[in-house]
Amino acid sequence: MEYGRVPGREGRYVELKYFWRPDGSNGLTKEELLNGLNNLLNNFLYGLVCPKLVTPEVWSEASRKAAVFKGREIEIQIQLGPLSKRILDPRLRVGFTRNYENSLLRALVRESHELILLYCEQTDQFRIYEAEPWFQFARILRNIVSHKEGGILREWPKSLLANGIISVAWRDRTFDTTMVGTALIFYPPEGLELLKDQIDFVASKLS
């Protein structure tokens, strides 16, 4: 894989922004927001499905090779043996797969909320998003996966405490103040369901 930074140069260009524009402008359109949310969905599905399409034989062959990343000035080679071992060894595969899928889920729930929040702030529609009955659930879930090691409800939002709100809900899931300091579980299918609700919200309620 080749990576570069100069426009017009052959190779891959990695931007940390959600959306890249040649003129460097900022601001999202509703269409871009929906495309961004669908990109998150596709990334999540790609990450979950594609590893299952690679046969053990392919990984066994790859274990003797290296992945090469070519930048502008340096070339990085990473041996694939350790990765292949984690995939091929049944004793290591379960933990490796769980960690990998957790990272995909964290990215999904964090970035979906952040994208909608960004658009609503830019278009002065935050109050519409905040009024959704599951907004605070998505907000707290984003906080859980974003801070420290992730997965732990470290503190209850002060703004909710000030208003006497000690629990938030989405569908049949609930977070409440008794869970502070504990590890919470959120499954990949739930992540997909939440994203569907977010996409439906953007499509039907935002302008």
Short mmCIF file of C-alpha atoms in Angstrom, two decimals:
data_model
loop_
_atom_site.label_atom_id
_atom_site.label_comp_id
_atom_site.label_asym_id
_atom_site.label_seq_id
_atom_site.Cartn_x
_atom_site.Cartn_y
_atom_site.Cartn_z
CA MET A 1 0.00 0.00 0.00
CA GLU A 2 1.27 3.42 -0.90
CA TYR A 3 0.38 6.57 0.99
CA GLY A 4 1.15 10.16 0.05
CA ARG A 5 0.24 13.70 1.04
CA VAL A 6 0.68 15.79 -2.10
CA PRO A 7 -2.45 16.26 -4.27
CA GLY A 8 -1.89 14.76 -7.69
CA ARG A 9 0.69 12.32 -6.43
CA GLU A 10 -0.03 8.65 -7.01
CA GLY A 11 -0.97 6.79 -3.84
CA ARG A 12 -3.48 6.81 -1.01
CA TYR A 13 -4.33 10.01 0.83
CA VAL A 14 -5.50 9.67 4.40
CA GLU A 15 -7.43 12.59 5.87
CA LEU A 16 -8.47 12.60 9.52
CA LYS A 17 -11.49 14.78 8.79
CA TYR A 18 -14.83 13.09 8.15
CA PHE A 19 -15.12 14.76 4.76
CA TRP A 20 -12.38 15.98 2.48
CA ARG A 21 -12.91 18.75 -0.06
CA PRO A 22 -10.32 19.97 -2.58
CA ASP A 23 -10.94 23.60 -1.59
CA GLY A 24 -10.58 22.85 2.13
CA SER A 25 -14.06 24.16 2.96
CA ASN A 26 -16.01 23.02 5.99
CA GLY A 27 -19.68 22.50 6.73
CA LEU A 28 -21.90 19.52 6.01
CA THR A 29 -24.95 19.19 3.83
CA LYS A 30 -27.74 16.83 4.85
CA GLU A 31 -26.82 14.57 1.93
CA GLU A 32 -23.22 14.43 3.13
CA LEU A 33 -24.37 13.61 6.64
CA LEU A 34 -26.49 10.71 5.40
CA ASN A 35 -23.64 9.53 3.20
CA GLY A 36 -21.32 9.72 6.20
CA LEU A 37 -23.65 7.63 8.35
CA ASN A 38 -23.97 5.07 5.58
CA ASN A 39 -20.17 5.04 5.26
CA LEU A 40 -20.00 4.14 8.95
CA LEU A 41 -22.49 1.34 8.34
CA ASN A 42 -20.47 0.03 5.40
CA ASN A 43 -17.21 0.23 7.35
CA PHE A 44 -18.78 -1.72 10.20
CA LEU A 45 -20.19 -4.41 7.90
CA TYR A 46 -16.94 -4.64 5.95
CA GLY A 47 -15.01 -5.09 9.17
CA LEU A 48 -17.34 -7.81 10.44
CA VAL A 49 -17.90 -9.74 7.22
CA CYS A 50 -14.60 -9.64 5.33
CA PRO A 51 -12.45 -11.47 7.92
CA LYS A 52 -14.88 -14.39 7.68
CA LEU A 53 -14.30 -14.62 3.92
CA VAL A 54 -10.56 -15.21 4.28
CA THR A 55 -9.74 -18.91 4.52
CA PRO A 56 -7.23 -20.42 6.98
CA GLU A 57 -5.10 -21.39 3.99
CA VAL A 58 -4.75 -17.76 2.97
CA TRP A 59 -3.74 -16.76 6.50
CA SER A 60 -1.27 -19.62 6.68
CA GLU A 61 0.41 -18.39 3.50
CA ALA A 62 0.30 -14.77 4.71
CA SER A 63 2.04 -15.75 7.96
CA ARG A 64 5.29 -16.01 6.00
CA LYS A 65 4.92 -12.58 4.45
CA ALA A 66 4.93 -8.92 5.44
CA ALA A 67 2.57 -6.00 4.86
CA VAL A 68 4.43 -3.10 3.26
CA PHE A 69 3.31 0.50 3.75
CA LYS A 70 5.08 3.04 1.53
CA GLY A 71 5.01 6.66 2.59
CA ARG A 72 6.61 9.73 1.12
CA GLU A 73 9.96 9.16 2.76
CA ILE A 74 9.87 5.81 4.55
CA GLU A 75 8.72 2.26 3.99
CA ILE A 76 7.30 0.29 6.89
CA GLN A 77 7.18 -3.49 6.85
CA ILE A 78 5.13 -5.41 9.40
CA GLN A 79 5.45 -9.17 9.57
CA LEU A 80 2.07 -10.89 9.37
CA GLY A 81 3.10 -13.93 11.40
CA PRO A 82 1.88 -12.63 14.79
CA LEU A 83 -1.46 -11.54 13.33
CA SER A 84 -1.90 -14.84 11.51
CA LYS A 85 -1.20 -16.72 14.73
CA ARG A 86 -3.97 -14.89 16.55
CA ILE A 87 -6.40 -15.80 13.80
CA LEU A 88 -5.36 -19.42 13.28
CA ASP A 89 -4.83 -20.44 16.91
CA PRO A 90 -8.24 -21.29 18.46
CA ARG A 91 -6.91 -20.36 21.91
CA LEU A 92 -6.12 -16.83 20.74
CA ARG A 93 -8.85 -16.31 18.16
CA VAL A 94 -11.76 -15.72 20.55
CA GLY A 95 -10.10 -12.87 22.45
CA PHE A 96 -8.60 -11.36 19.30
CA THR A 97 -11.95 -11.41 17.47
CA ARG A 98 -13.77 -9.93 20.44
CA ASN A 99 -11.28 -7.06 20.76
CA TYR A 100 -11.45 -6.39 17.03
CA GLU A 101 -15.24 -6.33 16.90
CA ASN A 102 -15.36 -4.15 20.01
CA SER A 103 -13.13 -1.60 18.27
CA LEU A 104 -15.51 -1.54 15.29
CA LEU A 105 -18.48 -1.05 17.60
CA ARG A 106 -16.77 1.76 19.51
CA ALA A 107 -16.05 3.60 16.26
CA LEU A 108 -19.62 3.12 15.06
CA VAL A 109 -21.41 4.48 18.13
CA ARG A 110 -18.91 7.28 18.69
CA GLU A 111 -18.69 8.63 15.16
CA SER A 112 -22.38 8.35 14.33
CA HIS A 113 -23.28 10.55 17.30
CA GLU A 114 -20.44 12.97 16.58
CA LEU A 115 -21.43 13.38 12.92
CA ILE A 116 -25.05 14.17 13.74
CA LEU A 117 -23.95 16.50 16.53
CA LEU A 118 -21.59 18.33 14.17
CA TYR A 119 -24.26 18.82 11.54
CA CYS A 120 -26.88 19.96 14.06
CA GLU A 121 -24.50 22.50 15.58
CA GLN A 122 -23.53 23.85 12.16
CA THR A 123 -27.17 24.16 11.03
CA ASP A 124 -28.63 25.35 14.34
CA GLN A 125 -30.71 22.19 14.78
CA PHE A 126 -29.18 20.89 18.00
CA ARG A 127 -32.43 21.36 19.92
CA ILE A 128 -34.17 19.00 17.50
CA TYR A 129 -31.55 16.31 18.13
CA GLU A 130 -31.55 16.93 21.87
CA ALA A 131 -35.34 16.46 21.95
CA GLU A 132 -35.10 12.88 20.69
CA PRO A 133 -36.01 10.52 23.55
CA TRP A 134 -32.84 8.49 22.95
CA PHE A 135 -30.45 11.45 22.56
CA GLN A 136 -29.08 11.22 26.11
CA PHE A 137 -28.62 7.46 25.74
CA ALA A 138 -26.54 7.98 22.57
CA ARG A 139 -24.64 10.79 24.28
CA ILE A 140 -23.73 8.68 27.31
CA LEU A 141 -22.86 5.70 25.12
CA ARG A 142 -20.51 7.94 23.13
CA ASN A 143 -18.89 9.06 26.39
CA ILE A 144 -18.49 5.47 27.57
CA VAL A 145 -16.63 4.31 24.44
CA SER A 146 -14.56 7.49 24.07
CA HIS A 147 -12.93 7.92 27.49
CA LYS A 148 -10.05 6.03 29.09
CA GLU A 149 -10.12 2.31 28.27
CA GLY A 150 -13.75 2.44 27.13
CA GLY A 151 -16.69 0.39 28.30
CA ILE A 152 -17.07 1.91 31.78
CA LEU A 153 -19.67 4.47 32.80
CA ARG A 154 -17.30 6.72 34.68
CA GLU A 155 -19.64 9.52 35.64
CA TRP A 156 -23.20 10.66 35.13
CA PRO A 157 -23.53 13.90 33.14
CA LYS A 158 -23.78 16.83 35.50
CA SER A 159 -26.40 18.50 33.30
CA LEU A 160 -28.70 15.50 33.79
CA LEU A 161 -28.15 15.41 37.55
CA ALA A 162 -28.98 19.11 37.74
CA ASN A 163 -32.35 18.33 36.16
CA GLY A 164 -33.02 15.29 38.31
CA ILE A 165 -32.58 12.82 35.46
CA ILE A 166 -31.11 9.59 36.81
CA SER A 167 -31.86 7.23 33.92
CA VAL A 168 -31.94 7.36 30.11
CA ALA A 169 -33.33 4.82 27.67
CA TRP A 170 -33.29 3.67 24.06
CA ARG A 171 -35.66 0.90 22.97
CA ASP A 172 -35.40 -1.70 25.78
CA ARG A 173 -31.98 -0.58 27.03
CA THR A 174 -31.48 1.71 30.02
CA PHE A 175 -28.53 3.45 31.64
CA ASP A 176 -28.93 4.84 35.16
CA THR A 177 -26.89 6.31 37.97
CA THR A 178 -26.54 2.96 39.76
CA MET A 179 -24.30 1.84 36.88
CA VAL A 180 -21.64 4.50 37.46
CA GLY A 181 -18.27 2.79 37.88
CA THR A 182 -19.35 -0.44 36.20
CA ALA A 183 -18.54 -1.97 32.82
CA LEU A 184 -21.48 -1.91 30.43
CA ILE A 185 -22.22 -4.27 27.56
CA PHE A 186 -23.49 -3.16 24.16
CA TYR A 187 -23.66 -5.70 21.33
CA PRO A 188 -22.95 -5.23 17.58
CA PRO A 189 -26.61 -5.87 16.57
CA GLU A 190 -27.65 -3.12 18.99
CA GLY A 191 -25.11 -0.81 17.38
CA LEU A 192 -26.73 -1.45 14.01
CA GLU A 193 -30.21 -0.84 15.43
CA LEU A 194 -29.12 2.44 17.00
CA LEU A 195 -27.51 3.56 13.74
CA LYS A 196 -30.75 2.76 11.90
CA ASP A 197 -32.67 4.97 14.33
CA GLN A 198 -30.12 7.74 13.84
CA ILE A 199 -30.33 7.53 10.05
CA ASP A 200 -34.14 7.54 10.18
CA PHE A 201 -34.02 10.59 12.47
CA VAL A 202 -31.72 12.52 10.12
CA ALA A 203 -33.76 11.62 7.06
CA SER A 204 -37.16 12.49 8.54
CA LYS A 205 -36.59 15.28 11.08
CA LEU A 206 -33.58 17.35 10.03
CA SER A 207 -33.58 19.88 7.23
#
